[in-house]
Tab-separated table of C-alpha atoms in Angstrom:
chain	number	residue	atom	x	y	z
I	1	MET	CA	112.433	112.243	133.957
I	2	VAL	CA	110.536	113.656	130.994
I	3	ASP	CA	106.870	112.872	130.425
I	4	ARG	CA	106.319	112.155	126.764
I	5	LEU	CA	102.594	111.581	127.324
I	6	THR	CA	100.445	114.311	128.766
I	7	ARG	CA	96.809	115.130	129.391
I	8	ALA	CA	97.600	118.859	129.494
I	9	LYS	CA	97.922	121.271	126.585
I	10	ILE	CA	101.262	120.724	124.802
I	11	ASP	CA	103.792	123.490	125.480
I	12	MET	CA	106.069	123.633	122.424
I	13	GLU	CA	108.039	126.574	123.817
I	14	GLU	CA	109.015	124.470	126.824
I	15	MET	CA	110.003	121.629	124.471
I	16	ARG	CA	112.113	123.988	122.412
I	17	ARG	CA	113.885	125.305	125.505
I	18	ARG	CA	114.641	121.712	126.478
I	19	VAL	CA	116.496	120.952	123.241
I	20	GLU	CA	118.050	124.286	122.246
I	21	SER	CA	121.812	124.605	122.396
I	22	PRO	CA	124.455	127.081	121.225
I	23	GLU	CA	125.863	124.439	118.844
I	24	CYS	CA	122.564	124.137	117.013
I	25	GLY	CA	121.751	126.493	114.163
I	26	ALA	CA	118.510	124.787	113.135
I	27	VAL	CA	115.210	124.156	114.881
I	28	ALA	CA	112.589	122.009	113.127
I	29	SER	CA	109.208	121.384	114.686
I	30	PHE	CA	105.986	119.586	113.867
I	31	SER	CA	102.609	119.873	115.480
I	32	GLY	CA	99.684	117.617	114.602
I	33	THR	CA	96.279	119.116	115.335
I	34	VAL	CA	92.686	117.925	115.353
I	35	ARG	CA	91.065	118.498	111.934
I	36	GLU	CA	87.440	119.569	111.706
I	37	TRP	CA	86.633	117.369	108.732
I	38	ASN	CA	87.418	113.706	108.129
I	39	ASP	CA	86.278	113.269	104.561
I	40	VAL	CA	82.602	114.267	104.697
I	41	ARG	CA	82.097	113.925	108.474
I	42	GLN	CA	82.368	116.898	110.771
I	43	VAL	CA	84.577	116.139	113.777
I	44	LEU	CA	83.586	117.592	117.151
I	45	SER	CA	86.425	116.087	119.191
I	46	ILE	CA	88.882	113.199	119.322
I	47	ASP	CA	89.599	110.930	122.288
I	48	TYR	CA	93.215	109.792	122.367
I	49	SER	CA	93.980	106.731	124.478
I	50	GLY	CA	97.233	104.841	124.839
I	51	TYR	CA	99.067	101.928	126.388
I	52	GLY	CA	100.908	104.395	128.603
I	53	PRO	CA	104.029	102.556	129.802
I	54	MET	CA	104.676	100.981	126.394
I	55	ALA	CA	104.018	104.228	124.529
I	56	GLU	CA	106.522	106.035	126.770
I	57	LYS	CA	109.129	103.362	125.990
I	58	ILE	CA	108.486	103.523	122.242
I	59	LEU	CA	108.678	107.328	122.151
I	60	GLU	CA	111.918	107.259	124.136
I	61	ALA	CA	113.328	104.557	121.812
I	62	ILE	CA	112.473	106.709	118.782
I	63	GLU	CA	114.362	109.644	120.327
I	64	VAL	CA	117.384	107.455	121.139
I	65	ASP	CA	117.426	105.831	117.690
I	66	LEU	CA	117.264	109.168	115.841
I	67	GLY	CA	119.902	110.620	118.170
I	68	ARG	CA	122.265	107.833	117.122
I	69	ARG	CA	121.564	108.206	113.409
I	70	PHE	CA	121.671	111.998	113.108
I	71	ALA	CA	124.859	113.395	114.644
I	72	GLY	CA	124.427	116.366	116.928
I	73	ILE	CA	120.631	116.491	117.071
I	74	ARG	CA	118.507	116.892	120.188
I	75	ILE	CA	114.884	115.850	120.078
I	76	ALA	CA	111.756	116.286	122.198
I	77	ILE	CA	108.520	114.351	121.609
I	78	VAL	CA	105.205	114.865	123.418
I	79	HIS	CA	101.896	113.133	122.630
I	80	ARG	CA	98.681	114.205	124.257
I	81	LEU	CA	95.986	111.863	125.586
I	82	GLY	CA	92.379	112.558	126.529
I	83	ARG	CA	89.639	114.498	124.736
I	84	LEU	CA	90.824	117.149	122.295
I	85	SER	CA	88.780	119.744	120.450
I	86	VAL	CA	89.265	120.891	116.860
I	87	GLY	CA	92.507	122.840	116.505
I	88	GLU	CA	94.190	121.429	119.611
I	89	ALA	CA	97.615	119.783	119.212
I	90	SER	CA	97.785	116.031	119.739
I	91	LEU	CA	101.453	115.551	118.884
I	92	ALA	CA	104.507	117.783	118.935
I	93	VAL	CA	108.080	117.078	117.872
I	94	VAL	CA	110.918	119.594	118.217
I	95	VAL	CA	114.400	118.861	116.862
I	96	THR	CA	117.505	121.006	117.062
I	97	ALA	CA	120.618	120.279	114.997
I	98	PRO	CA	123.773	122.034	113.868
I	99	HIS	CA	122.330	122.282	110.340
I	100	ARG	CA	118.866	122.327	108.752
I	101	ARG	CA	119.010	119.047	106.815
I	102	GLU	CA	119.459	116.866	109.900
I	103	ALA	CA	116.823	118.817	111.811
I	104	LEU	CA	114.206	118.516	109.066
I	105	GLU	CA	114.893	114.857	108.266
I	106	ALA	CA	114.962	113.753	111.909
I	107	CYS	CA	111.721	115.637	112.616
I	108	SER	CA	109.976	114.001	109.658
I	109	GLU	CA	111.239	110.525	110.565
I	110	ALA	CA	110.163	110.980	114.172
I	111	VAL	CA	106.588	111.784	113.133
I	112	GLU	CA	106.398	108.792	110.768
I	113	SER	CA	107.819	106.422	113.421
I	114	ILE	CA	105.422	107.671	116.091
I	115	LYS	CA	102.424	107.189	113.818
I	116	ALA	CA	103.577	103.688	112.849
I	117	ARG	CA	104.703	102.341	116.237
I	118	ALA	CA	103.378	104.195	119.283
I	119	PRO	CA	100.479	102.255	120.871
I	120	ILE	CA	98.054	105.173	120.810
I	121	TRP	CA	94.556	105.240	119.315
I	122	LYS	CA	92.074	107.879	118.348
I	123	LYS	CA	88.324	107.780	118.445
I	124	GLU	CA	86.587	110.524	116.531
I	125	HIS	CA	83.308	111.977	117.710
I	126	TYR	CA	80.957	113.463	115.111
I	127	VAL	CA	77.634	115.194	115.243
I	128	ASP	CA	76.026	111.830	114.422
I	129	GLY	CA	78.197	109.146	116.043
I	130	SER	CA	81.745	107.978	116.736
I	131	SER	CA	84.431	105.935	114.981
I	132	TRP	CA	87.714	104.312	115.907
I	133	ILE	CA	90.433	105.270	113.447
I	134	GLU	CA	92.743	102.390	112.548
I	135	ALA	CA	95.387	102.651	109.841
I	136	GLY	CA	93.292	105.177	107.959
I	137	ARG	CA	90.069	103.158	108.316
I	138	CYS	CA	86.995	104.296	110.252
I	139	LEU	CA	85.386	101.558	112.350
I	140	PRO	CA	82.122	102.100	114.163
I	141	SER	CA	82.203	102.335	117.937
I	142	SER	CA	79.952	100.126	120.006
I	143	GLY	CA	79.902	102.805	122.670
I	144	LYS	CA	80.753	100.419	125.500
I	145	PRO	CA	83.096	101.228	128.432
I	146	LYS	CA	85.922	103.669	127.950
I	147	THR	CA	89.422	102.259	127.574
I	148	PRO	CA	92.145	103.197	130.086
E	1	MET	CA	100.723	80.268	134.869
E	2	THR	CA	98.453	83.271	135.103
E	3	VAL	CA	98.839	85.954	132.459
E	4	ARG	CA	97.443	89.448	132.796
E	5	VAL	CA	95.864	90.359	129.459
E	6	LEU	CA	95.335	93.995	128.504
E	7	LEU	CA	93.012	95.123	125.709
E	8	PHE	CA	92.981	98.559	124.175
E	9	ALA	CA	90.827	100.845	122.075
E	10	ARG	CA	88.211	99.039	119.938
E	11	TYR	CA	89.154	95.648	121.399
E	12	ALA	CA	88.466	96.828	124.955
E	13	GLU	CA	85.122	98.178	123.791
E	14	LEU	CA	84.183	94.934	122.029
E	15	ALA	CA	85.265	92.800	125.006
E	16	GLY	CA	83.502	95.065	127.500
E	17	THR	CA	86.649	95.169	129.646
E	18	PRO	CA	90.203	96.498	129.314
E	19	GLU	CA	91.773	93.730	131.379
E	20	LEU	CA	91.411	90.041	132.272
E	21	GLU	CA	93.483	87.201	133.692
E	22	ILE	CA	93.927	83.900	131.896
E	23	ASP	CA	95.438	80.664	133.183
E	24	LEU	CA	97.704	79.332	130.486
E	25	ASP	CA	99.624	76.088	130.098
E	26	PRO	CA	103.400	76.494	129.681
E	27	ASP	CA	104.893	77.009	126.228
E	28	ARG	CA	101.770	78.528	124.703
E	29	THR	CA	102.159	81.186	122.018
E	30	VAL	CA	100.798	84.700	121.798
E	31	GLY	CA	98.439	83.516	119.038
E	32	GLU	CA	97.091	80.717	121.255
E	33	LEU	CA	96.527	83.192	124.070
E	34	TRP	CA	94.513	85.383	121.648
E	35	ASP	CA	92.317	82.354	120.895
E	36	ARG	CA	91.725	81.931	124.641
E	37	VAL	CA	90.907	85.614	125.027
E	38	ARG	CA	88.303	85.349	122.271
E	39	GLU	CA	86.763	82.300	123.946
E	40	ARG	CA	86.371	84.322	127.131
E	41	CYS	CA	85.183	87.492	125.414
E	42	PRO	CA	82.543	86.700	122.771
E	43	GLY	CA	82.493	90.340	121.692
E	44	LEU	CA	85.950	89.846	120.179
E	45	ARG	CA	84.973	86.913	117.982
E	46	PRO	CA	84.011	89.074	114.977
E	47	VAL	CA	87.587	90.458	114.905
E	48	SER	CA	89.031	88.928	111.757
E	49	GLU	CA	92.453	90.554	111.591
E	50	THR	CA	95.543	89.343	113.433
E	51	PRO	CA	95.849	91.720	116.375
E	52	LEU	CA	99.003	93.579	117.284
E	53	ALA	CA	100.469	92.093	120.452
E	54	ALA	CA	103.018	93.058	123.079
E	55	CYS	CA	104.616	90.931	125.789
E	56	ASP	CA	105.714	92.992	128.774
E	57	GLN	CA	105.408	96.142	126.648
E	58	ALA	CA	107.465	94.945	123.656
E	59	TYR	CA	105.903	94.152	120.264
E	60	SER	CA	105.641	90.375	119.788
E	61	ASP	CA	104.716	88.074	116.897
E	62	PRO	CA	101.795	85.634	117.261
E	63	THR	CA	104.317	82.773	117.131
E	64	LYS	CA	106.246	83.991	120.178
E	65	VAL	CA	106.125	81.530	123.068
E	66	ILE	CA	104.986	83.203	126.278
E	67	THR	CA	107.686	82.400	128.804
E	68	GLY	CA	107.633	84.396	131.984
E	69	SER	CA	105.640	87.292	130.538
E	70	LYS	CA	103.469	88.852	133.202
E	71	GLU	CA	101.535	91.131	130.895
E	72	VAL	CA	100.381	90.519	127.333
E	73	ALA	CA	98.520	93.239	125.453
E	74	PHE	CA	96.389	92.918	122.326
E	75	PHE	CA	95.394	95.921	120.287
E	76	PRO	CA	94.201	97.060	116.854
E	77	PRO	CA	96.327	99.034	114.363
E	78	VAL	CA	97.657	102.164	116.060
E	79	SER	CA	96.480	105.653	115.088
E	80	GLY	CA	98.411	108.167	117.160
E	81	GLY	CA	99.754	111.434	115.845
């Protein structure tokens, strides 16, 4: 049983070991990290929260779907939850494939699917307040109880 | 039937709770349940968009009839990655 959601630092080397194989001549990876600036606002940290059981299912479904569509690939996805500082990785995808094209395309598609479908949300904390980020929009936080 | 309703992210903040239970007549839709949730949680009334919804952890349209779902979640646009 693989945990695709974690509160610990993402270990991309472990992910790579999980999907490497002698048949694969290509490794493509993506890591999304916390940016210091969102437009003109300086970001101190981001809280990632998720609908855990559903997010796990969606991430697994994305892996299965890409595995069917790109012959010979192996894919590992991990998304982090909790409070992350600038520079820390929130998402990592590692794909191995016999050849580079499948590896690169599957990696890119995985990232787009995760961002579109996984029930995970980020709340940015700035020097002067906080915002929920929703589909590229910033919405002010009321600062009431934390979500699970 | 009693449905366990889960709220996430901004919706949980606006409602002041991440979870509530609602007694629902049979053959009600996801959209009708959302109306009931907003009656119970005044903080959600300013929400103007149609929320994303999931019945037993699968994305569902507002028109879906809730039959046998134990858990229905409502949440704003996702922003993982």
